[in-house]
Short mmCIF file of C-alpha atoms in Angstrom, two decimals:
data_model
loop_
_atom_site.label_atom_id
_atom_site.label_comp_id
_atom_site.label_asym_id
_atom_site.label_seq_id
_atom_site.Cartn_x
_atom_site.Cartn_y
_atom_site.Cartn_z
CA MET A 1 128.60 273.96 139.50
CA ALA A 2 127.45 270.06 139.64
CA THR A 3 124.94 267.65 139.28
CA TRP A 4 123.53 266.45 141.83
CA GLY A 5 125.02 263.30 141.30
CA GLU A 6 128.08 264.47 140.50
CA PHE A 7 127.89 266.00 144.39
CA GLU A 8 127.41 262.39 145.07
CA SER A 9 130.49 261.27 143.24
CA GLU A 10 132.46 264.59 145.12
CA ALA A 11 131.07 263.77 148.68
CA GLY A 12 128.73 260.80 149.38
CA GLU A 13 128.25 260.73 152.54
CA LEU A 14 127.75 264.77 152.60
CA ALA A 15 124.99 263.85 149.61
CA GLY A 16 123.31 261.33 151.78
CA GLU A 17 123.14 263.59 154.53
CA VAL A 18 121.44 265.93 152.74
CA ARG A 19 119.30 263.82 151.22
CA ALA A 20 117.96 262.66 154.42
CA ALA A 21 117.29 265.92 155.81
CA PHE A 22 115.08 266.83 152.63
CA GLY A 23 113.55 263.93 152.72
CA ARG A 24 112.09 264.84 156.62
CA HIS A 25 109.20 266.34 155.65
CA LYS A 26 108.04 267.41 152.57
CA HIS A 27 108.51 271.09 152.38
CA LEU A 28 111.31 272.84 152.05
CA VAL A 29 112.61 276.29 151.68
CA LEU A 30 113.25 277.83 148.67
CA GLY A 31 115.15 281.15 148.36
CA THR A 32 114.92 283.40 144.59
CA LEU A 33 115.77 287.24 143.96
CA ARG A 34 112.62 288.74 143.61
CA ARG A 35 113.21 292.06 140.35
CA ASP A 36 114.54 294.27 142.37
CA GLY A 37 117.00 291.77 143.97
CA SER A 38 115.87 291.41 147.51
CA PRO A 39 115.30 288.00 148.62
CA ARG A 40 111.90 286.00 148.48
CA LEU A 41 111.62 282.28 150.58
CA SER A 42 109.13 280.11 149.76
CA GLY A 43 108.42 276.57 150.46
CA THR A 44 108.90 273.86 147.70
CA GLU A 45 108.97 270.34 147.18
CA VAL A 46 111.87 268.58 145.76
CA THR A 47 112.55 265.60 143.52
CA ILE A 48 116.25 263.52 143.80
CA GLY A 49 116.24 260.89 140.64
CA LEU A 50 118.07 260.67 137.08
CA GLY A 51 121.37 262.00 138.51
CA GLU A 52 120.10 265.33 139.11
CA LEU A 53 117.97 267.14 141.46
CA TRP A 54 114.53 269.07 140.11
CA VAL A 55 111.95 271.12 141.67
CA GLY A 56 108.40 272.16 139.34
CA MET A 57 105.92 274.45 140.22
CA MET A 58 103.42 276.93 138.13
CA ALA A 59 104.15 277.82 135.60
CA ASN A 60 102.98 281.53 136.50
CA GLY A 61 103.96 281.98 140.44
CA VAL A 62 106.13 284.13 141.41
CA LYS A 63 109.32 281.49 141.84
CA SER A 64 109.18 280.90 138.70
CA ARG A 65 109.29 284.40 137.36
CA ASP A 66 112.05 284.81 139.53
CA LEU A 67 114.58 281.92 138.37
CA ARG A 68 113.76 282.74 134.89
CA ARG A 69 115.19 286.32 135.39
CA ASP A 70 117.69 284.86 138.13
CA PRO A 71 118.84 281.58 137.82
CA ARG A 72 119.90 282.12 141.60
CA PHE A 73 119.21 280.52 144.49
CA GLY A 74 119.31 278.83 148.06
CA LEU A 75 117.04 275.96 148.87
CA HIS A 76 117.44 274.78 153.10
CA SER A 77 115.84 271.88 155.06
CA ALA A 78 113.82 274.23 157.40
CA PRO A 79 114.47 271.69 160.39
CA LEU A 80 111.94 270.89 162.48
CA ASP A 81 114.57 269.89 165.18
CA VAL A 82 115.43 272.69 166.93
CA GLU A 83 117.44 270.69 168.68
CA MET A 84 119.14 270.34 165.15
CA SER A 85 121.04 266.70 166.18
CA ASP A 86 119.20 265.33 162.80
CA GLY A 87 120.94 268.28 161.07
CA ASP A 88 120.05 271.81 159.22
CA ALA A 89 120.74 271.14 155.05
CA LYS A 90 121.59 273.94 152.93
CA LEU A 91 122.33 274.16 149.29
CA SER A 92 122.83 276.67 146.64
CA GLY A 93 123.47 277.13 143.01
CA THR A 94 121.36 278.06 139.80
CA ALA A 95 118.25 277.05 138.32
CA HIS A 96 117.42 275.73 134.69
CA GLU A 97 114.07 275.47 133.18
CA VAL A 98 114.06 272.65 131.38
CA VAL A 99 111.80 272.44 128.23
CA ASP A 100 112.92 269.15 126.34
CA ARG A 101 110.14 266.87 126.13
CA GLU A 102 111.51 263.70 126.54
CA VAL A 103 113.06 264.95 129.35
CA LEU A 104 110.54 266.49 131.25
CA ALA A 105 109.03 263.23 130.67
CA GLU A 106 110.75 261.12 132.35
CA PHE A 107 111.04 263.79 135.50
CA TRP A 108 107.11 263.51 135.33
CA GLY A 109 107.47 259.85 135.58
CA LEU A 110 109.50 259.90 138.39
CA LEU A 111 106.86 261.53 140.26
CA GLY A 112 104.21 258.70 138.29
CA GLN A 113 102.84 260.96 135.98
CA GLU A 114 102.05 258.94 132.71
CA THR A 115 101.29 263.02 131.16
CA VAL A 116 103.43 265.83 130.48
CA PRO A 117 101.78 268.61 131.77
CA GLY A 118 101.73 271.93 128.99
CA PRO A 119 104.68 274.77 130.12
CA GLU A 120 101.42 277.04 130.19
CA GLU A 121 100.18 274.23 133.48
CA ALA A 122 103.51 273.72 135.40
CA LEU A 123 108.23 274.66 134.84
CA VAL A 124 110.56 271.67 135.87
CA PHE A 125 113.81 273.69 136.76
CA ARG A 126 116.83 271.69 136.93
CA LEU A 127 119.32 272.53 140.03
CA GLU A 128 122.86 272.63 139.61
CA LEU A 129 125.05 273.17 142.36
CA LEU A 130 127.42 275.38 143.70
CA ASP A 131 127.37 274.05 148.05
CA ALA A 132 126.40 272.43 150.42
CA SER A 133 126.47 271.86 154.09
CA VAL A 134 124.58 270.46 157.09
CA ALA A 135 125.21 271.54 160.27
CA THR A 136 124.53 269.75 163.37
CA VAL A 137 124.70 270.56 167.15
CA VAL A 138 126.67 267.39 168.42
CA GLY A 139 126.90 267.79 172.62
CA GLN A 140 128.22 272.04 172.72
CA GLU A 141 129.71 272.18 169.70
CA MET A 142 127.83 272.95 165.90
CA VAL A 143 129.40 271.09 163.27
CA ILE A 144 129.25 272.10 159.87
CA ASP A 145 130.47 269.56 157.10
CA ALA A 146 130.40 271.74 153.64
CA TRP A 147 131.16 270.84 149.70
CA ARG A 148 132.08 273.12 146.85
CA ALA A 149 131.76 272.20 143.96
CA GLY A 150 135.09 270.67 142.24
CA ALA A 151 136.36 270.94 145.94
CA GLU A 152 136.88 268.04 148.69
CA PRO A 153 134.28 268.47 151.49
CA TRP A 154 135.54 270.05 154.51
CA GLN A 155 134.78 270.65 158.55
CA ILE A 156 134.68 272.78 160.34
CA ARG A 157 133.87 272.70 164.26
CA ARG A 158 132.73 275.71 166.45
CA THR A 159 132.31 275.61 170.52
#
């Protein structure tokens, strides 16, 4: 697993593409696992800062319950561009609930908030990355740039 900062160090160009894809619109699609193991897809917003990828959510929401029970996640940029010329970004890894009040204050500060909501109001998770990819269509080819934590980035081309 890797932090966002480690991802940027290991695969800077790809991390930049993922960041750009995630920044194209406000909401991304978060995949979590329900109690019975089936997938759940939910809209979410992410924050990149302090060398980390963060997600905040309602304390009693289904996403937070899923991640507390099973920290595995998938995150998808859900591109609006059907031609995929701007790229279709995906990440997977594990989510770790942040409980340290100082770290929470830093996170909420990234969002311009001076007060830190209590755990009964909102939860914050730091996302550790297992892998990442961006798929684009170039001419008649599907180009997939990929990375896995601890490995060199690679590219796959399919026609």
